Amino acid sequence: MLLEARDLSVRFGGVQALRAVSFAVPEGAVFAIIGPNGAGKTTLFNVISRFITAEAGRLRFAGRAIDRLAPHRIAALGIARTFQNVELLHQATVKDNLLLGQHVHRRTGFLAELAFLGTVRRQEIRMRERADEVLDYLGLQRYRDVRVAELPYGTRKLVELGRALASAPRLLLLDEPAAGLASEDRADVALRIRDVCERRGVTVLMVEHDLGLVAAVSDHVLVLDHGVAIAEGTAAEVLESSAVVDAYLGPPVAPTTPW
Amino acid sequence: MHQAPAINRAAEVRLFRRGADAIPYAGLAALAVLAPVYLDDYGLAQVGLALVYAIAGLGVVLLTGYAGQVSLGHAAFLASGAYAEAVLLAHGVPFVVALPAAGALAALLGIIVGLPALRLSGIYLTVATLALAFIAEEVLARWEPVTGGNSGLVVTAPTMLGWELGDERALYYMALALFSLALIGSANLVRSPLGRALIAVRDSEVAASALGVDLARTKLTVFAFSAGLTGVAGALYAHKIAFISPEQFTITASIELLLIAFIGGPGALAGALLGAGFLIGVPQIVALARPLLPPAIATQNSIEAAVFGIALILFIRFEPRGLHGLWLRARASGERIARRRRHVAHGERPGREAP
Ligand SMILES: Nc1ncnc2c1ncn2[C@@H]1O[C@H](COP(=O)(O)OP(=O)(O)O)[C@@H](O)[C@H]1O
Ligand SMILES: [Mg+2]
């Protein structure tokens, strides 16, 4: 298992955001977490990112305990993420955001950068090659030198995905990758998530409300409600489970592909 | 659809993408090197002082403009550089050792103050540095055996390889050389991973740490560098004034350094030079204008402070990018006019621009 969570609990004052949640994400899978607003999905991501320390439970990544690491060490292990409310550097260009995405691959220190030694110069060129590869992959090359602030929302979400991919992660956390997108863009996102997993070998853990998209791309689904994991299984199993559908997801949903 | 221009990554990484981009800087450098030819000693001293302030200004632009951290204690770094320089020279330490030591001492002081404060959010740094500023004032006034207390210290003129470098021309070239070095170093940092990390820390700490940026370490690095630059500026300042005392290093000096960044332009290294020029230039202009002003105003001795205050308000309201922003605007409209001229010359309708 690439990522293993055991009995994670998080409390914010009177709100029990997570209650003994356990799950395991196998390497090479697309693993989706669904559940109504306030279920604790983003909180779970924040625990993995180490922005929040769980009051109980354990978290292992690639066999290694990560529950006491500083947040910046998580990225260095190969865990990248996007945010529900896009956290790009808005005044910087798309390219600069993708360069920043490679910060974990920085091999130069302060003095080398102060003098801009050959190692720094070569590293900058390497990072640009990598950024351009990702931009080509996502079809964003024409926005390379455009400031993020000038881009429409859907493109920004894609840039944020690009920034996460630029770090060449093993595990990618996507918090509502299709939220706020038009339906054709959602279909595109679904294709991309599948492709990122299959062709780039990145394991994906995502939170998503669009059940059509979840059904289309996920190997495995976990349902959270009020901080409790109430169901888990393959997409088909979970989405057809009447208890889940009736209680938490509204009227029955046919797991249709979005395209 | 037009073809996207080919990407030249090697050129992009250079300080100047094209040789032509370096021409204005080369012109400016030539103008600066030849300044003793067309400036008298007084003018040279003023420009030199602006360069000294610009060195510290670079530190403030990096810390505040790039990394988004506000320090009210930079007067203490200026003071530690100035006093370290004066004391070391008085004890016979050679100038070439004393100057870097003055910078290193200020950087060390920055690390000591920054280490606890920078683990917390930005406001703690501001409060901690404010405390530092007050403590430093007290120490300068009371540690008489070393600082000379309120009667101050006379600063020995610097010598290098047996040459005395105390005259205006020598001090000017020293300030110019050190400013140039500081500018190149800062420009290098800005185009390196550290520079991008600074902007990330400023714009989104959450994103920065999720991308692997060690927030505390990054802030500490830029704070120490900023303090170090300010310490070097303090050492040069000590030589320019030749006499230092506590009242030169009050919180006012910290605020002047912030003014340099905010009036010059916090988002650009050039802002440090523009802001320092403004800080040094305004009193000169006020002195020239005083005879022309109505007596009720001309007799006020705080005209400069009023000018700084009004300028700051106007910039924050109308051009947060400061003087550098005005320059960018001027350049953009210059380019627009040039483009329109070309269109007219080619018989096209003016006002429409190529993509
Ligand atoms: N930083 C926080 N402080 C206090 N309460 C929080 C915080 N983050 C989330 N919560 C609460 O925890 C619960 C789960 O929130 P969240 O994880 O954002 O839900 P989801 O992403 O599933 O919509 C909600 O009740 C929310 O109000
Ligand atoms: Mg959420």
XYZ file of C-alpha atoms and ligand atoms in Angstrom:
642
model
C 0.000 0.000 0.000
C 1.344 3.414 -0.917
C -0.667 5.354 1.662
C -2.165 3.831 4.793
C -4.348 5.683 7.283
C -5.325 3.988 10.536
C -7.974 5.320 12.901
C -7.402 9.000 12.112
C -9.361 11.357 14.332
C -9.470 15.140 14.177
C -11.475 17.490 16.338
C -11.987 21.241 15.910
C -13.441 22.439 19.187
C -16.861 20.854 19.285
C -16.724 19.474 15.743
C -15.426 15.941 15.307
C -14.170 16.374 11.719
C -12.742 12.847 11.437
C -13.664 9.854 13.561
C -11.305 6.860 13.438
C -11.023 6.851 9.657
C -8.975 4.034 8.121
C -8.220 3.327 4.484
C -5.380 2.227 2.240
C -4.478 3.515 -1.195
C -2.743 0.922 -3.397
C 0.061 2.090 -5.664
C -1.103 2.831 -9.191
C -4.769 3.343 -8.322
C -7.210 6.210 -8.546
C -8.810 6.375 -5.132
C -11.786 8.691 -4.609
C -13.245 10.103 -1.423
C -16.833 11.262 -1.606
C -19.313 12.605 0.899
C -21.460 15.668 1.555
C -20.072 19.097 2.382
C -18.492 19.215 5.807
C -17.874 15.455 5.818
C -14.173 15.951 6.568
C -12.662 15.309 3.143
C -10.495 18.418 2.993
C -9.548 17.879 6.627
C -8.274 14.438 5.675
C -6.103 16.003 2.946
C -4.824 18.547 5.445
C -3.834 15.748 7.790
C -1.888 14.064 5.000
C -0.253 17.411 4.101
C 0.569 17.806 7.809
C -1.200 21.162 8.056
C -3.266 19.513 10.777
C -2.071 16.986 13.314
C -4.557 14.225 14.012
C -5.382 13.772 17.681
C -5.231 10.039 17.174
C -4.336 7.565 14.470
C -1.408 6.712 12.237
C -0.382 7.628 8.735
C 2.186 5.787 6.630
C 3.472 6.585 3.161
C 5.499 3.978 1.289
C 5.957 2.084 4.549
C 7.203 5.094 6.468
C 5.434 6.925 9.299
C 4.709 10.490 8.221
C 2.531 11.733 11.067
C 5.256 13.793 12.732
C 6.945 15.321 9.687
C 6.975 19.058 8.964
C 4.665 19.995 6.037
C 7.514 20.783 3.648
C 8.947 17.287 4.155
C 5.760 15.723 2.813
C 6.337 17.198 -0.633
C 9.906 15.937 -0.569
C 8.601 12.376 -0.120
C 6.682 12.668 -3.377
C 3.222 13.780 -2.268
C 1.812 16.690 -4.276
C -1.596 18.284 -3.987
C -4.039 20.766 -5.410
C -6.436 22.842 -3.346
C -10.196 23.168 -3.347
C -9.740 26.933 -3.837
C -6.772 26.993 -6.232
C -3.640 28.174 -4.405
C -1.466 29.455 -7.241
C 0.835 32.464 -7.174
C -1.519 34.751 -9.045
C 0.939 37.491 -9.919
C 3.501 35.014 -11.225
C 3.468 33.444 -14.677
C 2.328 29.901 -15.383
C 5.936 28.926 -16.003
C 7.094 30.357 -12.669
C 4.374 28.416 -10.885
C 5.582 25.233 -12.520
C 9.168 26.057 -11.595
C 8.089 26.593 -8.005
C 6.398 23.199 -8.224
C 9.850 21.689 -8.593
C 11.166 23.219 -5.395
C 11.630 19.756 -3.895
C 14.219 19.075 -6.587
C 16.321 22.087 -5.613
C 19.895 20.939 -5.121
C 21.550 24.347 -4.725
C 22.153 26.350 -1.575
C 21.998 30.046 -0.739
C 25.601 30.889 -1.633
C 25.505 29.050 -4.961
C 22.327 30.926 -5.861
C 23.778 34.251 -4.690
C 26.628 33.765 -7.158
C 24.399 32.010 -9.716
C 27.016 29.317 -10.200
C 26.931 26.924 -13.132
C 25.073 24.370 -11.030
C 22.277 26.886 -10.472
C 22.142 27.828 -14.152
C 21.987 24.207 -15.277
C 19.347 23.449 -12.660
C 17.244 26.370 -13.923
C 17.453 25.055 -17.476
C 16.575 21.535 -16.329
C 13.584 22.817 -14.379
C 12.391 24.755 -17.432
C 12.646 21.650 -19.573
C 10.551 19.802 -17.061
C 8.018 22.661 -16.865
C 7.735 22.736 -20.656
C 7.233 18.975 -20.782
C 4.294 19.278 -18.369
C 2.899 22.316 -20.210
C 2.979 20.363 -23.470
C 1.359 17.378 -21.793
C -1.519 19.501 -20.492
C -1.806 21.636 -23.613
C -0.925 24.778 -21.663
C 2.150 25.810 -23.610
C 0.491 28.931 -25.040
C -0.097 30.249 -21.509
C 3.514 29.690 -20.485
C 4.410 33.339 -19.972
C 0.945 34.570 -19.004
C 0.269 35.653 -15.440
C -2.137 33.334 -13.626
C -4.343 36.310 -12.683
C -5.203 36.717 -16.376
C -6.413 33.139 -16.849
C -9.986 31.828 -16.547
C -10.838 29.588 -13.603
C -10.786 26.303 -15.483
C -7.332 27.010 -16.886
C -6.092 27.900 -13.425
C -7.221 24.541 -12.102
C -5.300 22.890 -14.896
C -2.213 25.000 -14.120
C -2.427 23.900 -10.503
C -2.533 20.292 -11.658
C 0.501 21.060 -13.808
C 2.355 22.541 -10.869
C 1.699 19.390 -8.845
C 2.792 17.165 -11.744
C 5.958 19.195 -12.262
C 7.278 17.840 -8.978
C 7.030 14.298 -10.426
C 5.048 13.014 -7.437
C 4.309 9.417 -6.494
C 1.013 10.384 -4.933
C -1.222 13.194 -6.140
C -3.964 14.608 -3.902
C -6.695 16.395 -5.864
C -9.279 18.343 -3.862
C -12.377 18.681 -6.069
C -10.585 18.848 -9.423
C -13.805 19.313 -11.394
C -15.621 21.760 -9.110
C -16.672 24.915 -10.872
C -15.891 23.588 -14.344
C -18.208 23.435 -17.346
C -19.305 19.940 -18.319
C -16.958 19.596 -21.306
C -14.066 20.606 -19.092
C -15.120 17.980 -16.558
C -14.896 15.282 -19.192
C -11.434 16.552 -20.011
C -10.412 16.428 -16.338
C -11.640 12.846 -16.082
C -9.536 11.815 -19.054
C -6.531 13.558 -17.622
C -6.789 11.958 -14.198
C -6.932 8.521 -15.763
C -4.029 9.361 -18.028
C -1.909 10.774 -15.201
C -2.391 7.517 -13.346
C -1.869 5.130 -16.240
C 0.726 6.858 -18.379
C 2.677 8.815 -15.783
C 2.420 6.171 -13.084
C 1.078 8.558 -10.448
C -1.222 7.238 -7.747
C -4.204 9.567 -7.329
C -6.222 10.275 -4.202
C -9.056 12.628 -5.008
C -12.037 14.280 -3.427
C -14.838 14.889 -5.883
C -18.559 15.585 -5.850
C -19.250 14.734 -9.475
C -20.262 11.089 -9.118
C -20.246 10.538 -12.865
C -16.610 11.530 -12.903
C -15.893 9.424 -9.817
C -17.506 6.391 -11.414
C -15.593 6.934 -14.632
C -12.102 7.210 -13.222
C -11.913 5.614 -9.776
C -10.688 2.162 -8.926
C -11.740 2.560 -5.346
C -14.171 4.790 -3.449
C -14.423 5.752 0.205
C -17.539 7.468 1.532
C -17.208 9.881 4.435
C -20.096 11.342 6.374
C -19.747 13.518 9.451
C -16.171 12.353 9.774
C -17.055 8.660 9.649
C -16.108 6.251 6.850
C -19.491 4.716 6.109
C -18.695 2.701 2.996
C -15.748 1.579 0.950
C -15.240 -0.526 -2.137
C -15.005 -0.396 -5.905
C -16.795 2.487 -7.567
C -19.594 0.203 -8.747
C -20.111 -1.364 -5.325
C -20.179 1.876 -3.454
C -22.253 3.900 -5.861
C -24.861 1.155 -6.080
C -25.050 0.609 -2.356
C -28.557 1.801 -1.606
C -27.713 2.859 1.921
C -25.057 5.229 0.665
C -27.168 6.544 -2.155
C -30.300 7.073 -0.134
C -28.741 8.524 2.946
C -25.976 10.679 1.607
C -25.992 11.127 -2.109
C -29.589 11.951 -2.839
C -31.649 10.049 -5.416
C -30.118 7.049 -7.221
C -27.348 7.943 -9.632
C -26.502 5.949 -12.687
C -22.708 5.657 -12.943
C -22.574 7.046 -16.442
C -19.413 8.251 -18.039
C -19.408 12.018 -18.453
C -18.539 11.936 -22.147
C -3.170 31.508 -35.289
C 0.387 32.626 -35.087
C 3.241 30.310 -34.395
C 4.418 30.383 -30.798
C 7.982 31.661 -30.699
C 10.578 29.014 -30.011
C 11.586 28.838 -26.356
C 15.189 29.661 -25.637
C 15.634 28.340 -22.119
C 19.335 29.116 -21.938
C 18.677 32.776 -22.782
C 15.785 32.930 -20.340
C 18.077 31.919 -17.502
C 20.640 34.647 -18.220
C 20.637 37.923 -16.312
C 19.956 39.670 -19.613
C 18.076 37.654 -22.187
C 19.520 39.546 -25.096
C 22.717 41.550 -25.186
C 20.619 44.607 -26.019
C 18.807 44.350 -22.676
C 22.080 45.113 -20.920
C 22.662 48.390 -22.785
C 20.655 50.683 -20.471
C 22.408 49.165 -17.470
C 25.799 49.587 -19.089
C 24.911 53.225 -19.772
C 23.858 53.737 -16.180
C 27.040 52.058 -14.949
C 29.172 54.308 -17.155
C 27.313 57.350 -15.870
C 27.925 56.198 -12.296
C 31.612 55.486 -12.836
C 32.111 58.915 -14.443
C 30.146 60.764 -11.749
C 33.291 62.384 -10.232
C 33.849 64.059 -13.612
C 30.584 65.972 -13.609
C 29.710 66.166 -9.892
C 31.394 68.265 -7.236
C 32.333 66.753 -3.872
C 28.992 67.647 -2.359
C 27.001 66.054 -5.164
C 29.243 63.007 -5.067
C 28.701 62.661 -1.317
C 24.935 62.784 -1.781
C 24.868 60.216 -4.575
C 27.224 58.051 -2.534
C 24.900 58.281 0.445
C 21.971 57.277 -1.770
C 23.968 54.227 -2.888
C 24.644 53.316 0.747
C 20.934 53.542 1.524
C 20.172 51.578 -1.626
C 22.281 48.669 -0.325
C 20.084 48.475 2.759
C 17.085 49.157 0.504
C 17.831 45.973 -1.452
C 17.668 44.078 1.816
C 14.299 45.619 2.637
C 12.899 45.018 -0.858
C 13.858 41.335 -0.634
C 12.483 40.945 2.882
C 9.332 43.030 2.565
C 8.558 43.245 -1.142
C 9.484 39.693 -2.089
C 8.962 37.690 1.098
C 6.197 39.850 2.609
C 7.827 40.189 6.047
C 7.929 43.593 7.726
C 10.799 44.575 10.013
C 10.792 47.677 12.186
C 14.221 46.834 13.553
C 16.501 47.484 10.625
C 17.910 50.526 12.446
C 19.504 47.998 14.811
C 21.224 46.225 11.900
C 22.362 49.549 10.485
C 23.714 50.419 13.946
C 25.429 47.090 14.536
C 27.187 47.409 11.179
C 28.221 51.011 11.870
C 29.451 50.399 15.419
C 31.165 47.126 14.536
C 33.025 48.946 11.785
C 34.045 51.831 14.060
C 35.097 49.595 16.959
C 36.974 47.072 14.822
C 38.906 49.795 12.981
C 39.711 51.487 16.292
C 41.247 48.195 17.425
C 43.450 48.023 14.386
C 41.451 45.440 12.452
C 42.096 45.997 8.727
C 39.241 47.529 6.763
C 38.960 44.567 4.369
C 38.216 42.359 7.384
C 36.114 44.851 9.337
C 33.600 45.538 6.564
C 32.529 41.902 5.963
C 32.619 41.350 9.727
C 30.201 44.260 10.190
C 27.815 42.648 7.699
C 28.225 39.211 9.268
C 27.555 40.567 12.748
C 24.322 42.197 11.613
C 23.288 38.961 9.863
C 24.015 37.011 13.047
C 21.936 39.444 15.065
C 19.187 38.923 12.489
C 19.356 35.173 12.963
C 19.189 35.497 16.753
C 16.123 37.737 16.583
C 14.535 35.925 13.647
C 14.937 32.381 14.898
C 12.137 32.502 17.468
C 9.963 35.096 15.689
C 10.003 33.569 12.208
C 8.520 30.262 13.288
C 5.340 32.214 13.959
C 3.280 34.344 11.610
C 4.503 37.625 10.134
C 3.186 39.967 12.809
C 5.520 38.385 15.377
C 8.536 39.363 13.340
C 7.306 42.944 13.224
C 6.801 43.019 16.988
C 10.103 41.286 17.737
C 12.012 43.673 15.483
C 10.282 46.646 17.088
C 11.544 45.390 20.452
C 15.001 44.944 18.927
C 14.984 48.558 17.740
C 14.255 49.864 21.233
C 16.762 47.564 22.910
C 19.445 48.552 20.416
C 18.867 52.251 21.140
C 19.314 51.612 24.853
C 22.415 49.500 24.374
C 24.053 52.126 22.170
C 23.397 54.825 24.760
C 24.438 52.811 27.822
C 27.255 50.503 26.772
C 29.672 53.419 27.069
C 33.002 51.571 27.193
C 32.331 50.221 23.688
C 29.872 52.606 22.025
C 30.912 55.815 23.701
C 27.354 56.276 24.905
C 25.575 59.444 23.903
C 28.838 61.173 23.075
C 29.286 58.773 20.169
C 32.302 57.426 18.322
C 34.682 58.918 15.798
C 35.131 56.587 12.834
C 38.662 56.062 11.531
C 39.025 56.519 7.789
C 39.348 53.197 5.963
C 42.648 52.192 4.420
C 43.330 49.470 1.913
C 46.866 48.367 0.895
C 48.250 51.487 2.528
C 45.895 53.836 0.643
C 43.642 56.016 2.665
C 40.084 55.808 1.332
C 38.468 58.516 3.416
C 37.884 61.174 0.751
C 34.545 61.577 -0.993
C 35.677 60.083 -4.253
C 37.033 56.905 -2.629
C 33.938 56.498 -0.457
C 31.753 57.013 -3.503
C 33.498 54.271 -5.476
C 33.362 51.961 -2.476
C 29.611 52.503 -2.145
C 29.158 52.053 -5.905
C 31.151 48.813 -5.953
C 29.332 47.336 -2.963
C 25.934 48.404 -4.265
C 26.705 46.774 -7.615
C 27.739 43.559 -5.895
C 24.635 43.604 -3.705
C 22.438 44.254 -6.737
C 23.929 41.400 -8.758
C 23.686 39.031 -5.789
C 20.072 40.015 -5.171
C 19.195 39.653 -8.853
C 20.768 36.188 -8.778
C 18.705 35.171 -5.770
C 15.522 36.464 -7.364
C 16.026 34.282 -10.457
C 16.888 31.204 -8.365
C 14.696 28.746 -6.475
C 15.073 30.839 -3.319
C 13.583 33.872 -5.062
C 10.514 31.910 -6.131
C 10.206 30.494 -2.622
C 10.184 34.051 -1.216
C 7.250 35.004 -3.413
C 5.476 31.794 -2.482
C 5.948 32.537 1.222
C 4.487 35.998 0.656
C 1.493 34.936 -1.448
C 0.454 31.619 0.090
C 2.199 29.945 2.993
C -0.100 26.970 2.542
C 0.875 26.455 -1.091
C 4.533 27.114 -0.322
C 4.795 24.437 2.321
C 2.753 21.959 0.286
C 5.339 22.468 -2.473
C 8.199 21.682 -0.127
C 9.266 25.185 0.895
C 10.579 25.216 4.468
C 8.839 28.392 5.628
C 10.907 29.109 8.739
C 14.197 28.463 7.011
C 13.319 30.512 3.937
C 12.218 33.470 6.035
C 15.298 33.198 8.215
C 17.579 33.115 5.176
C 16.121 36.259 3.638
C 15.955 38.002 7.012
C 19.622 37.285 7.729
C 20.634 38.389 4.235
C 18.579 41.549 4.585
C 20.155 42.255 7.974
C 23.622 41.568 6.554
C 23.148 44.000 3.651
C 21.889 46.594 6.104
C 24.946 45.975 8.300
C 27.271 46.608 5.354
C 25.305 49.770 4.583
C 25.723 50.772 8.245
C 29.499 50.334 8.014
C 29.672 52.519 4.893
C 27.358 55.043 6.521
C 29.742 55.243 9.485
C 32.563 56.181 7.111
C 30.469 58.724 5.267
C 29.423 60.485 8.443
C 32.770 59.807 10.191
C 31.031 60.177 13.543
C 28.262 57.945 14.890
C 25.953 58.337 17.864
C 22.720 56.693 19.048
C 20.343 59.331 17.656
C 21.273 58.315 14.091
C 19.880 54.844 14.718
C 16.449 55.394 16.189
C 13.278 53.801 14.894
C 13.138 56.670 12.386
C 15.990 54.995 10.512
C 13.977 51.748 10.330
C 11.047 53.667 8.930
C 13.221 55.459 6.393
C 14.360 52.095 5.093
C 10.759 50.940 4.761
C 9.979 54.217 2.957
C 12.748 53.457 0.470
C 11.101 50.162 -0.406
C 7.519 51.406 -0.526
C 8.205 54.649 -2.402
C 10.834 53.124 -4.693
C 8.781 50.032 -5.426
C 8.686 46.999 -3.151
C 8.284 44.496 -5.975
C 11.478 45.300 -7.866
C 15.152 45.492 -6.966
C 15.406 48.767 -8.899
C 12.950 50.171 -6.359
C 15.759 50.186 -3.773
C 17.812 52.613 -5.850
C 14.847 54.783 -6.826
C 13.619 54.942 -3.233
C 17.069 55.757 -1.867
C 17.406 58.490 -4.484
C 14.061 59.885 -3.355
C 15.049 59.772 0.325
C 18.288 61.632 -0.317
C 16.927 63.866 -3.081
C 13.862 65.301 -1.338
C 15.798 67.242 1.338
C 17.986 68.708 -1.435
C 14.965 69.830 -3.407
C 13.262 71.167 -0.299
C 16.398 73.169 0.534
C 16.400 74.655 -2.966
C 12.677 75.377 -2.870
C 12.585 76.872 0.620
C 13.312 80.471 -0.477
C 10.442 80.246 -2.972
C 7.865 79.073 -0.417
C 5.576 81.353 1.589
C 7.286 82.190 4.897
C 4.698 80.346 7.003
C 5.675 77.088 5.302
C 9.316 77.842 4.629
C 10.074 78.196 8.329
C 8.704 74.748 9.138
C 11.470 72.230 9.638
C 9.388 69.141 8.931
C 8.666 69.800 5.249
C 10.637 66.700 4.256
C 8.638 64.452 6.574
C 5.429 65.879 5.114
C 6.671 65.236 1.565
C 7.531 61.626 2.440
C 4.172 61.100 4.097
C 2.193 62.554 1.216
C 4.264 60.654 -1.354
C 3.698 57.413 0.539
C -0.058 57.937 0.667
C -0.233 58.846 -3.011
C 1.796 55.816 -4.030
C -0.194 53.395 -1.915
C -3.404 54.833 -3.318
C -2.473 55.265 -6.978
C 0.646 53.235 -7.751
C 1.547 50.531 -5.232
C 4.510 49.622 -7.414
C 6.091 52.934 -6.391
C 8.505 54.956 -8.510
C 9.413 51.775 -10.337
C 5.750 51.437 -11.273
C 5.766 54.964 -12.695
C 8.786 54.027 -14.764
C 7.002 50.895 -16.037
C 3.985 52.989 -17.025
C 6.124 55.552 -18.787
C 7.926 52.820 -20.686
C 4.680 51.100 -21.667
C 3.165 54.293 -23.051
C 6.417 55.065 -24.823
C 6.222 51.694 -26.523
C 2.570 52.238 -27.406
C 3.341 55.549 -29.047
C 6.253 54.058 -30.958
C 4.052 51.218 -32.176
C 1.342 53.598 -33.284
C 3.908 55.641 -35.213
C 5.072 52.511 -36.991
C 1.494 51.606 -37.887
C 0.890 55.077 -39.287
C 4.122 54.897 -41.224
C 2.954 51.617 -42.759
C -0.346 53.194 -43.743
C -2.384 51.137 -41.279
C -5.147 52.450 -39.129
C -3.717 53.686 -35.839
C -4.950 52.385 -32.516
C -5.034 48.739 -33.488
C -2.240 46.671 -32.129
C -0.809 43.439 -33.359
C -1.282 40.546 -30.946
N -9.472 24.782 10.392
C -10.696 24.448 10.880
N -11.123 24.933 12.045
C -12.340 24.609 12.541
N -13.200 23.795 11.931
C -12.832 23.274 10.753
C -11.565 23.579 10.151
N -11.472 22.928 8.974
C -12.633 22.252 8.846
N -13.447 22.443 9.903
C -14.764 21.824 10.123
O -14.591 20.440 9.972
C -15.656 19.866 9.243
C -15.126 19.208 7.994
O -14.709 20.198 7.078
P -14.010 19.849 5.693
O -12.962 18.860 5.914
O -13.612 21.121 5.052
O -15.235 19.199 4.885
P -15.347 18.786 3.355
O -14.066 19.075 2.670
O -15.685 17.346 3.388
O -16.479 19.597 2.805
C -16.627 21.012 8.956
O -17.606 20.987 9.967
C -15.767 22.230 9.056
O -16.530 23.332 9.476
Mg -13.610 20.317 1.081
